[in-house]
JSON list of C-alpha atoms in Angstrom, two decimals:
[
{"chain": "A", "resi": 1, "resn": "MET", "atom": "CA", "xyz": [43.31, 41.67, 1.11]},
{"chain": "A", "resi": 2, "resn": "THR", "atom": "CA", "xyz": [41.23, 44.30, 2.46]},
{"chain": "A", "resi": 3, "resn": "GLU", "atom": "CA", "xyz": [37.80, 44.90, 1.21]},
{"chain": "A", "resi": 4, "resn": "GLU", "atom": "CA", "xyz": [38.92, 48.49, 1.26]},
{"chain": "A", "resi": 5, "resn": "ASN", "atom": "CA", "xyz": [41.63, 48.15, -1.29]},
{"chain": "A", "resi": 6, "resn": "SER", "atom": "CA", "xyz": [40.20, 45.21, -3.24]},
{"chain": "A", "resi": 7, "resn": "THR", "atom": "CA", "xyz": [36.28, 46.59, -3.98]},
{"chain": "A", "resi": 8, "resn": "PRO", "atom": "CA", "xyz": [36.28, 47.04, -7.73]},
{"chain": "A", "resi": 9, "resn": "GLN", "atom": "CA", "xyz": [35.77, 50.38, -9.20]},
{"chain": "A", "resi": 10, "resn": "ARG", "atom": "CA", "xyz": [32.07, 51.18, -9.18]},
{"chain": "A", "resi": 11, "resn": "ARG", "atom": "CA", "xyz": [29.62, 53.28, -11.68]},
{"chain": "A", "resi": 12, "resn": "LYS", "atom": "CA", "xyz": [28.42, 56.54, -9.60]},
{"chain": "A", "resi": 13, "resn": "LEU", "atom": "CA", "xyz": [25.23, 58.14, -9.94]},
{"chain": "A", "resi": 14, "resn": "GLY", "atom": "CA", "xyz": [25.99, 61.04, -12.27]},
{"chain": "A", "resi": 15, "resn": "GLU", "atom": "CA", "xyz": [28.27, 58.90, -14.37]},
{"chain": "A", "resi": 16, "resn": "GLY", "atom": "CA", "xyz": [25.70, 57.25, -16.59]},
{"chain": "A", "resi": 17, "resn": "VAL", "atom": "CA", "xyz": [22.47, 55.03, -16.06]},
{"chain": "A", "resi": 18, "resn": "ILE", "atom": "CA", "xyz": [23.06, 52.71, -13.46]},
{"chain": "A", "resi": 19, "resn": "THR", "atom": "CA", "xyz": [22.26, 48.95, -14.68]},
{"chain": "A", "resi": 20, "resn": "ILE", "atom": "CA", "xyz": [21.19, 45.83, -13.02]},
{"chain": "A", "resi": 21, "resn": "VAL", "atom": "CA", "xyz": [25.02, 44.66, -13.11]},
{"chain": "A", "resi": 22, "resn": "ASP", "atom": "CA", "xyz": [26.05, 47.76, -11.59]},
{"chain": "A", "resi": 23, "resn": "ARG", "atom": "CA", "xyz": [23.81, 47.22, -8.62]},
{"chain": "A", "resi": 24, "resn": "LEU", "atom": "CA", "xyz": [24.68, 43.56, -8.21]},
{"chain": "A", "resi": 25, "resn": "ILE", "atom": "CA", "xyz": [28.32, 44.41, -8.37]},
{"chain": "A", "resi": 26, "resn": "ASP", "atom": "CA", "xyz": [27.86, 47.16, -5.80]},
{"chain": "A", "resi": 27, "resn": "GLU", "atom": "CA", "xyz": [25.57, 44.97, -3.25]},
{"chain": "A", "resi": 28, "resn": "LEU", "atom": "CA", "xyz": [28.40, 42.11, -3.86]},
{"chain": "A", "resi": 29, "resn": "ALA", "atom": "CA", "xyz": [30.80, 44.34, -2.21]},
{"chain": "A", "resi": 30, "resn": "GLY", "atom": "CA", "xyz": [28.61, 45.92, 0.46]},
{"chain": "A", "resi": 31, "resn": "PRO", "atom": "CA", "xyz": [28.00, 45.39, 4.34]},
{"chain": "A", "resi": 32, "resn": "VAL", "atom": "CA", "xyz": [25.23, 43.05, 4.31]},
{"chain": "A", "resi": 33, "resn": "ARG", "atom": "CA", "xyz": [25.59, 39.36, 4.43]},
{"chain": "A", "resi": 34, "resn": "ARG", "atom": "CA", "xyz": [22.29, 38.30, 3.06]},
{"chain": "A", "resi": 35, "resn": "THR", "atom": "CA", "xyz": [22.68, 40.96, 0.13]},
{"chain": "A", "resi": 36, "resn": "ARG", "atom": "CA", "xyz": [26.07, 39.75, -0.47]},
{"chain": "A", "resi": 37, "resn": "GLN", "atom": "CA", "xyz": [24.78, 36.00, -0.87]},
{"chain": "A", "resi": 38, "resn": "GLU", "atom": "CA", "xyz": [21.72, 37.31, -3.43]},
{"chain": "A", "resi": 39, "resn": "ALA", "atom": "CA", "xyz": [23.78, 39.25, -5.38]},
{"chain": "A", "resi": 40, "resn": "ALA", "atom": "CA", "xyz": [26.05, 36.14, -5.72]},
{"chain": "A", "resi": 41, "resn": "SER", "atom": "CA", "xyz": [23.35, 33.87, -6.62]},
{"chain": "A", "resi": 42, "resn": "THR", "atom": "CA", "xyz": [21.72, 36.40, -9.11]},
{"chain": "A", "resi": 43, "resn": "LEU", "atom": "CA", "xyz": [25.13, 36.82, -11.00]},
{"chain": "A", "resi": 44, "resn": "ALA", "atom": "CA", "xyz": [25.66, 33.14, -10.72]},
{"chain": "A", "resi": 45, "resn": "GLU", "atom": "CA", "xyz": [22.20, 32.63, -12.49]},
{"chain": "A", "resi": 46, "resn": "MET", "atom": "CA", "xyz": [23.18, 35.41, -14.99]},
{"chain": "A", "resi": 47, "resn": "ALA", "atom": "CA", "xyz": [26.48, 33.51, -15.91]},
{"chain": "A", "resi": 48, "resn": "ARG", "atom": "CA", "xyz": [24.65, 30.47, -16.62]},
{"chain": "A", "resi": 49, "resn": "GLU", "atom": "CA", "xyz": [21.59, 31.39, -18.45]},
{"chain": "A", "resi": 50, "resn": "HIS", "atom": "CA", "xyz": [22.02, 34.97, -19.74]},
{"chain": "A", "resi": 51, "resn": "ALA", "atom": "CA", "xyz": [26.00, 35.23, -20.33]},
{"chain": "A", "resi": 52, "resn": "ASP", "atom": "CA", "xyz": [25.22, 37.94, -23.08]},
{"chain": "A", "resi": 53, "resn": "ARG", "atom": "CA", "xyz": [24.02, 40.21, -20.44]},
{"chain": "A", "resi": 54, "resn": "LEU", "atom": "CA", "xyz": [27.37, 40.17, -18.30]},
{"chain": "A", "resi": 55, "resn": "GLU", "atom": "CA", "xyz": [29.43, 40.00, -21.73]},
{"chain": "A", "resi": 56, "resn": "PRO", "atom": "CA", "xyz": [29.62, 44.14, -22.22]},
{"chain": "A", "resi": 57, "resn": "ASP", "atom": "CA", "xyz": [30.90, 44.31, -18.35]},
{"chain": "A", "resi": 58, "resn": "VAL", "atom": "CA", "xyz": [32.52, 41.21, -18.13]},
{"chain": "A", "resi": 59, "resn": "GLU", "atom": "CA", "xyz": [36.05, 42.36, -16.84]},
{"chain": "A", "resi": 60, "resn": "ARG", "atom": "CA", "xyz": [34.22, 44.52, -13.89]},
{"chain": "A", "resi": 61, "resn": "VAL", "atom": "CA", "xyz": [31.64, 41.23, -13.35]},
{"chain": "A", "resi": 62, "resn": "THR", "atom": "CA", "xyz": [34.91, 39.19, -13.12]},
{"chain": "A", "resi": 63, "resn": "GLU", "atom": "CA", "xyz": [36.95, 41.52, -10.73]},
{"chain": "A", "resi": 64, "resn": "ALA", "atom": "CA", "xyz": [33.91, 41.90, -8.26]},
{"chain": "A", "resi": 65, "resn": "LEU", "atom": "CA", "xyz": [33.51, 38.12, -8.13]},
{"chain": "A", "resi": 66, "resn": "VAL", "atom": "CA", "xyz": [37.38, 37.62, -7.57]},
{"chain": "A", "resi": 67, "resn": "ASP", "atom": "CA", "xyz": [36.72, 40.04, -4.62]},
{"chain": "A", "resi": 68, "resn": "ALA", "atom": "CA", "xyz": [34.06, 38.01, -3.29]},
{"chain": "A", "resi": 69, "resn": "LEU", "atom": "CA", "xyz": [35.95, 34.87, -2.90]},
{"chain": "A", "resi": 70, "resn": "TYR", "atom": "CA", "xyz": [37.10, 36.73, 0.41]},
{"chain": "A", "resi": 71, "resn": "ARG", "atom": "CA", "xyz": [33.83, 37.09, 1.87]},
{"chain": "A", "resi": 72, "resn": "PRO", "atom": "CA", "xyz": [33.26, 35.34, 5.24]},
{"chain": "A", "resi": 73, "resn": "GLU", "atom": "CA", "xyz": [30.50, 33.37, 4.25]},
{"chain": "A", "resi": 74, "resn": "ALA", "atom": "CA", "xyz": [30.29, 30.26, 2.45]},
{"chain": "A", "resi": 75, "resn": "GLN", "atom": "CA", "xyz": [27.45, 31.01, -0.04]},
{"chain": "A", "resi": 76, "resn": "THR", "atom": "CA", "xyz": [28.74, 34.12, -1.16]},
{"chain": "A", "resi": 77, "resn": "ARG", "atom": "CA", "xyz": [32.08, 32.01, -1.86]},
{"chain": "A", "resi": 78, "resn": "TRP", "atom": "CA", "xyz": [30.59, 29.17, -3.85]},
{"chain": "A", "resi": 79, "resn": "GLU", "atom": "CA", "xyz": [28.03, 31.29, -6.08]},
{"chain": "A", "resi": 80, "resn": "ALA", "atom": "CA", "xyz": [31.14, 33.45, -7.14]},
{"chain": "A", "resi": 81, "resn": "LEU", "atom": "CA", "xyz": [33.01, 30.30, -7.87]},
{"chain": "A", "resi": 82, "resn": "GLY", "atom": "CA", "xyz": [30.52, 29.07, -10.07]},
{"chain": "A", "resi": 83, "resn": "ALA", "atom": "CA", "xyz": [30.06, 32.54, -11.83]},
{"chain": "A", "resi": 84, "resn": "LEU", "atom": "CA", "xyz": [33.55, 32.68, -12.62]},
{"chain": "A", "resi": 85, "resn": "ARG", "atom": "CA", "xyz": [33.59, 29.12, -13.84]},
{"chain": "A", "resi": 86, "resn": "GLU", "atom": "CA", "xyz": [30.77, 30.14, -16.65]},
{"chain": "A", "resi": 87, "resn": "VAL", "atom": "CA", "xyz": [33.15, 33.24, -17.27]},
{"chain": "A", "resi": 88, "resn": "ALA", "atom": "CA", "xyz": [35.91, 30.77, -17.63]},
{"chain": "A", "resi": 89, "resn": "THR", "atom": "CA", "xyz": [34.01, 29.02, -20.47]},
{"chain": "A", "resi": 90, "resn": "SER", "atom": "CA", "xyz": [34.67, 32.23, -22.79]},
{"chain": "A", "resi": 91, "resn": "HIS", "atom": "CA", "xyz": [37.26, 34.10, -21.14]},
{"chain": "A", "resi": 92, "resn": "PRO", "atom": "CA", "xyz": [39.43, 31.70, -19.16]},
{"chain": "A", "resi": 93, "resn": "GLU", "atom": "CA", "xyz": [42.18, 34.80, -19.23]},
{"chain": "A", "resi": 94, "resn": "LEU", "atom": "CA", "xyz": [39.80, 36.96, -17.24]},
{"chain": "A", "resi": 95, "resn": "ALA", "atom": "CA", "xyz": [38.72, 33.90, -14.78]},
{"chain": "A", "resi": 96, "resn": "ALA", "atom": "CA", "xyz": [42.34, 32.79, -14.05]},
{"chain": "A", "resi": 97, "resn": "GLN", "atom": "CA", "xyz": [42.46, 36.00, -11.85]},
{"chain": "A", "resi": 98, "resn": "ALA", "atom": "CA", "xyz": [40.63, 34.11, -9.13]},
{"chain": "A", "resi": 99, "resn": "TYR", "atom": "CA", "xyz": [43.67, 31.24, -9.22]},
{"chain": "A", "resi": 100, "resn": "GLU", "atom": "CA", "xyz": [44.58, 32.54, -5.77]},
{"chain": "A", "resi": 101, "resn": "GLY", "atom": "CA", "xyz": [40.88, 32.76, -4.12]},
{"chain": "A", "resi": 102, "resn": "ALA", "atom": "CA", "xyz": [40.22, 29.36, -5.80]},
{"chain": "A", "resi": 103, "resn": "GLU", "atom": "CA", "xyz": [43.04, 27.88, -4.08]},
{"chain": "A", "resi": 104, "resn": "ALA", "atom": "CA", "xyz": [42.27, 28.95, -0.63]},
{"chain": "A", "resi": 105, "resn": "SER", "atom": "CA", "xyz": [38.79, 28.12, -1.32]},
{"chain": "A", "resi": 106, "resn": "LEU", "atom": "CA", "xyz": [39.75, 24.54, -2.25]},
{"chain": "A", "resi": 107, "resn": "PHE", "atom": "CA", "xyz": [40.81, 23.60, 0.96]},
{"chain": "A", "resi": 108, "resn": "ASP", "atom": "CA", "xyz": [37.81, 25.66, 3.00]},
{"chain": "A", "resi": 109, "resn": "GLU", "atom": "CA", "xyz": [37.63, 23.53, 5.91]},
{"chain": "A", "resi": 110, "resn": "ASN", "atom": "CA", "xyz": [33.84, 24.20, 6.78]},
{"chain": "A", "resi": 111, "resn": "SER", "atom": "CA", "xyz": [32.16, 24.33, 3.30]},
{"chain": "A", "resi": 112, "resn": "SER", "atom": "CA", "xyz": [32.30, 21.16, 1.11]},
{"chain": "A", "resi": 113, "resn": "ARG", "atom": "CA", "xyz": [30.23, 23.46, -1.70]},
{"chain": "A", "resi": 114, "resn": "VAL", "atom": "CA", "xyz": [32.79, 25.70, -1.57]},
{"chain": "A", "resi": 115, "resn": "ARG", "atom": "CA", "xyz": [35.61, 23.13, -2.17]},
{"chain": "A", "resi": 116, "resn": "ILE", "atom": "CA", "xyz": [33.60, 21.64, -4.78]},
{"chain": "A", "resi": 117, "resn": "GLU", "atom": "CA", "xyz": [32.92, 24.60, -6.93]},
{"chain": "A", "resi": 118, "resn": "ALA", "atom": "CA", "xyz": [36.73, 25.40, -6.29]},
{"chain": "A", "resi": 119, "resn": "PHE", "atom": "CA", "xyz": [37.72, 22.47, -7.94]},
{"chain": "A", "resi": 120, "resn": "ARG", "atom": "CA", "xyz": [35.31, 22.80, -10.88]},
{"chain": "A", "resi": 121, "resn": "LEU", "atom": "CA", "xyz": [36.44, 26.38, -11.50]},
{"chain": "A", "resi": 122, "resn": "LEU", "atom": "CA", "xyz": [40.32, 25.12, -11.54]},
{"chain": "A", "resi": 123, "resn": "ALA", "atom": "CA", "xyz": [39.47, 22.20, -14.05]},
{"chain": "A", "resi": 124, "resn": "ARG", "atom": "CA", "xyz": [37.81, 24.29, -16.42]},
{"chain": "A", "resi": 125, "resn": "LEU", "atom": "CA", "xyz": [40.69, 26.60, -16.20]},
{"chain": "A", "resi": 126, "resn": "GLY", "atom": "CA", "xyz": [42.95, 23.76, -16.73]},
{"chain": "A", "resi": 127, "resn": "ALA", "atom": "CA", "xyz": [40.74, 22.64, -19.72]},
{"chain": "A", "resi": 128, "resn": "SER", "atom": "CA", "xyz": [41.18, 25.59, -21.40]},
{"chain": "A", "resi": 129, "resn": "SER", "atom": "CA", "xyz": [44.90, 25.69, -22.23]},
{"chain": "A", "resi": 130, "resn": "PRO", "atom": "CA", "xyz": [48.05, 23.46, -21.55]},
{"chain": "A", "resi": 131, "resn": "GLU", "atom": "CA", "xyz": [49.78, 26.62, -19.50]},
{"chain": "A", "resi": 132, "resn": "LEU", "atom": "CA", "xyz": [46.71, 26.93, -17.27]},
{"chain": "A", "resi": 133, "resn": "SER", "atom": "CA", "xyz": [46.27, 22.78, -16.84]},
{"chain": "A", "resi": 134, "resn": "ASP", "atom": "CA", "xyz": [49.89, 22.92, -15.86]},
{"chain": "A", "resi": 135, "resn": "LYS", "atom": "CA", "xyz": [49.32, 25.53, -13.21]},
{"chain": "A", "resi": 136, "resn": "VAL", "atom": "CA", "xyz": [46.42, 24.21, -11.66]},
{"chain": "A", "resi": 137, "resn": "TRP", "atom": "CA", "xyz": [47.16, 20.23, -12.15]},
{"chain": "A", "resi": 138, "resn": "PRO", "atom": "CA", "xyz": [49.25, 20.43, -8.64]},
{"chain": "A", "resi": 139, "resn": "LEU", "atom": "CA", "xyz": [46.24, 21.78, -6.63]},
{"chain": "A", "resi": 140, "resn": "LEU", "atom": "CA", "xyz": [43.68, 19.44, -8.40]},
{"chain": "A", "resi": 141, "resn": "ASP", "atom": "CA", "xyz": [46.31, 16.64, -7.65]},
{"chain": "A", "resi": 142, "resn": "GLU", "atom": "CA", "xyz": [46.52, 17.68, -4.04]},
{"chain": "A", "resi": 143, "resn": "ALA", "atom": "CA", "xyz": [42.62, 17.80, -3.72]},
{"chain": "A", "resi": 144, "resn": "ILE", "atom": "CA", "xyz": [41.81, 14.41, -5.51]},
{"chain": "A", "resi": 145, "resn": "GLN", "atom": "CA", "xyz": [44.21, 12.80, -2.57]},
{"chain": "A", "resi": 146, "resn": "CYS", "atom": "CA", "xyz": [42.61, 14.94, -0.03]},
{"chain": "A", "resi": 147, "resn": "PHE", "atom": "CA", "xyz": [39.06, 14.60, -0.99]},
{"chain": "A", "resi": 148, "resn": "HIS", "atom": "CA", "xyz": [39.10, 11.09, -2.28]},
{"chain": "A", "resi": 149, "resn": "GLY", "atom": "CA", "xyz": [36.20, 9.23, -1.09]},
{"chain": "A", "resi": 150, "resn": "ASP", "atom": "CA", "xyz": [34.23, 12.35, 0.01]},
{"chain": "A", "resi": 151, "resn": "LEU", "atom": "CA", "xyz": [30.61, 12.40, -1.29]},
{"chain": "A", "resi": 152, "resn": "GLY", "atom": "CA", "xyz": [31.93, 15.33, -3.30]},
{"chain": "A", "resi": 153, "resn": "TYR", "atom": "CA", "xyz": [34.19, 13.46, -5.07]},
{"chain": "A", "resi": 154, "resn": "ARG", "atom": "CA", "xyz": [31.98, 12.27, -7.71]},
{"chain": "A", "resi": 155, "resn": "ASP", "atom": "CA", "xyz": [31.18, 16.18, -9.03]},
{"chain": "A", "resi": 156, "resn": "MET", "atom": "CA", "xyz": [35.10, 16.50, -9.02]},
{"chain": "A", "resi": 157, "resn": "LEU", "atom": "CA", "xyz": [35.45, 13.38, -11.10]},
{"chain": "A", "resi": 158, "resn": "ASP", "atom": "CA", "xyz": [32.84, 14.89, -13.62]},
{"chain": "A", "resi": 159, "resn": "SER", "atom": "CA", "xyz": [35.24, 18.27, -13.83]},
{"chain": "A", "resi": 160, "resn": "LEU", "atom": "CA", "xyz": [38.03, 15.73, -13.98]},
{"chain": "A", "resi": 161, "resn": "LEU", "atom": "CA", "xyz": [36.64, 14.38, -17.12]},
{"chain": "A", "resi": 162, "resn": "GLU", "atom": "CA", "xyz": [35.97, 17.88, -18.86]},
{"chain": "A", "resi": 163, "resn": "PHE", "atom": "CA", "xyz": [39.66, 18.40, -17.96]},
{"chain": "A", "resi": 164, "resn": "ALA", "atom": "CA", "xyz": [40.78, 15.45, -19.92]},
{"chain": "A", "resi": 165, "resn": "GLU", "atom": "CA", "xyz": [38.55, 16.01, -23.18]},
{"chain": "A", "resi": 166, "resn": "GLY", "atom": "CA", "xyz": [39.84, 19.71, -23.03]},
{"chain": "A", "resi": 167, "resn": "ASN", "atom": "CA", "xyz": [43.05, 21.60, -23.89]},
{"chain": "A", "resi": 168, "resn": "ALA", "atom": "CA", "xyz": [45.24, 20.31, -20.97]},
{"chain": "A", "resi": 169, "resn": "SER", "atom": "CA", "xyz": [48.45, 19.75, -21.72]},
{"chain": "A", "resi": 170, "resn": "ASP", "atom": "CA", "xyz": [49.79, 16.12, -22.25]},
{"chain": "A", "resi": 171, "resn": "ALA", "atom": "CA", "xyz": [52.17, 15.72, -19.21]},
{"chain": "A", "resi": 172, "resn": "SER", "atom": "CA", "xyz": [49.03, 17.21, -17.08]},
{"chain": "A", "resi": 173, "resn": "LYS", "atom": "CA", "xyz": [46.92, 14.77, -18.73]},
{"chain": "A", "resi": 174, "resn": "GLN", "atom": "CA", "xyz": [48.92, 11.82, -18.28]},
{"chain": "A", "resi": 175, "resn": "ALA", "atom": "CA", "xyz": [49.66, 12.88, -14.63]},
{"chain": "A", "resi": 176, "resn": "LEU", "atom": "CA", "xyz": [45.56, 12.56, -14.14]},
{"chain": "A", "resi": 177, "resn": "VAL", "atom": "CA", "xyz": [45.70, 9.05, -15.46]},
{"chain": "A", "resi": 178, "resn": "GLU", "atom": "CA", "xyz": [48.55, 8.48, -13.28]},
{"chain": "A", "resi": 179, "resn": "ARG", "atom": "CA", "xyz": [46.50, 9.80, -10.40]},
{"chain": "A", "resi": 180, "resn": "ILE", "atom": "CA", "xyz": [43.48, 7.66, -10.87]},
{"chain": "A", "resi": 181, "resn": "SER", "atom": "CA", "xyz": [44.69, 4.59, -12.16]},
{"chain": "A", "resi": 182, "resn": "PHE", "atom": "CA", "xyz": [43.83, 2.57, -8.93]},
{"chain": "A", "resi": 183, "resn": "ASP", "atom": "CA", "xyz": [40.25, 3.60, -9.39]},
{"chain": "A", "resi": 184, "resn": "VAL", "atom": "CA", "xyz": [40.05, 2.50, -12.60]},
{"chain": "A", "resi": 185, "resn": "THR", "atom": "CA", "xyz": [41.25, -1.19, -11.91]},
{"chain": "A", "resi": 186, "resn": "GLY", "atom": "CA", "xyz": [39.86, -1.19, -8.15]},
{"chain": "A", "resi": 187, "resn": "GLY", "atom": "CA", "xyz": [37.32, 1.23, -7.92]},
{"chain": "A", "resi": 188, "resn": "ARG", "atom": "CA", "xyz": [33.73, 0.59, -7.34]},
{"chain": "A", "resi": 189, "resn": "GLY", "atom": "CA", "xyz": [30.67, 1.85, -9.16]},
{"chain": "A", "resi": 190, "resn": "TYR", "atom": "CA", "xyz": [30.40, 5.39, -10.21]},
{"chain": "A", "resi": 191, "resn": "VAL", "atom": "CA", "xyz": [33.94, 6.19, -9.18]},
{"chain": "A", "resi": 192, "resn": "LYS", "atom": "CA", "xyz": [35.52, 3.43, -11.17]},
{"chain": "A", "resi": 193, "resn": "THR", "atom": "CA", "xyz": [33.24, 4.05, -14.11]},
{"chain": "A", "resi": 194, "resn": "CYS", "atom": "CA", "xyz": [34.15, 7.93, -14.39]},
{"chain": "A", "resi": 195, "resn": "SER", "atom": "CA", "xyz": [37.77, 6.99, -13.86]},
{"chain": "A", "resi": 196, "resn": "ALA", "atom": "CA", "xyz": [37.73, 4.74, -16.62]},
{"chain": "A", "resi": 197, "resn": "LYS", "atom": "CA", "xyz": [36.13, 7.12, -18.73]},
{"chain": "A", "resi": 198, "resn": "ILE", "atom": "CA", "xyz": [38.60, 9.84, -18.00]},
{"chain": "A", "resi": 199, "resn": "ALA", "atom": "CA", "xyz": [41.64, 7.40, -18.99]},
{"chain": "A", "resi": 200, "resn": "ASP", "atom": "CA", "xyz": [39.96, 6.68, -22.03]},
{"chain": "A", "resi": 201, "resn": "ALA", "atom": "CA", "xyz": [39.39, 10.12, -23.26]},
{"chain": "A", "resi": 202, "resn": "VAL", "atom": "CA", "xyz": [43.15, 10.84, -22.36]},
{"chain": "A", "resi": 203, "resn": "GLU", "atom": "CA", "xyz": [44.00, 7.60, -24.63]},
{"chain": "A", "resi": 204, "resn": "ALA", "atom": "CA", "xyz": [41.67, 9.09, -27.31]},
{"chain": "A", "resi": 205, "resn": "GLY", "atom": "CA", "xyz": [43.30, 12.25, -27.08]},
{"chain": "A", "resi": 206, "resn": "LYS", "atom": "CA", "xyz": [46.91, 11.06, -28.28]}
]
């Protein structure tokens, strides 16, 4: 995907009032790394704390965030993933546009933060519907196997609990229980405790 072809449509001078969201979308697609990072960080904060301010432009914001997953710097990508995770809470069908970018980010070789945020986004998408859970589960399953034991695995477990408590399909939930079964019985500390909570959540939802 090239930036020329993927850059979202932006409101231009003369087409109406330029809002802060317009400016952030423009900066997110701009040529300056630091400016992109700051724009992504601000959008992520707005998505967490002031989602109502993004709501009127949520489609354009989502498109811009998805596009930002292909920027070279890690911070822009992890901030965009975090913002998309918040979008997925109310608009999973929009955030699902980030699937391909999130998949690439999930196995980023240089940034654990990018990997964790991609995992968290995919888990929230999976928690939103049976269809999306079946789509994202193979990626989550692969990531569990790849990153089990990493420092970021605890954050991944927290997202898996959300997946287990959400609207994921029975098949995906059962596959999750089978994947973490070793940690339920033979794990240690937080990994064992959270894995047991995940298994209990699935059982309670039957």
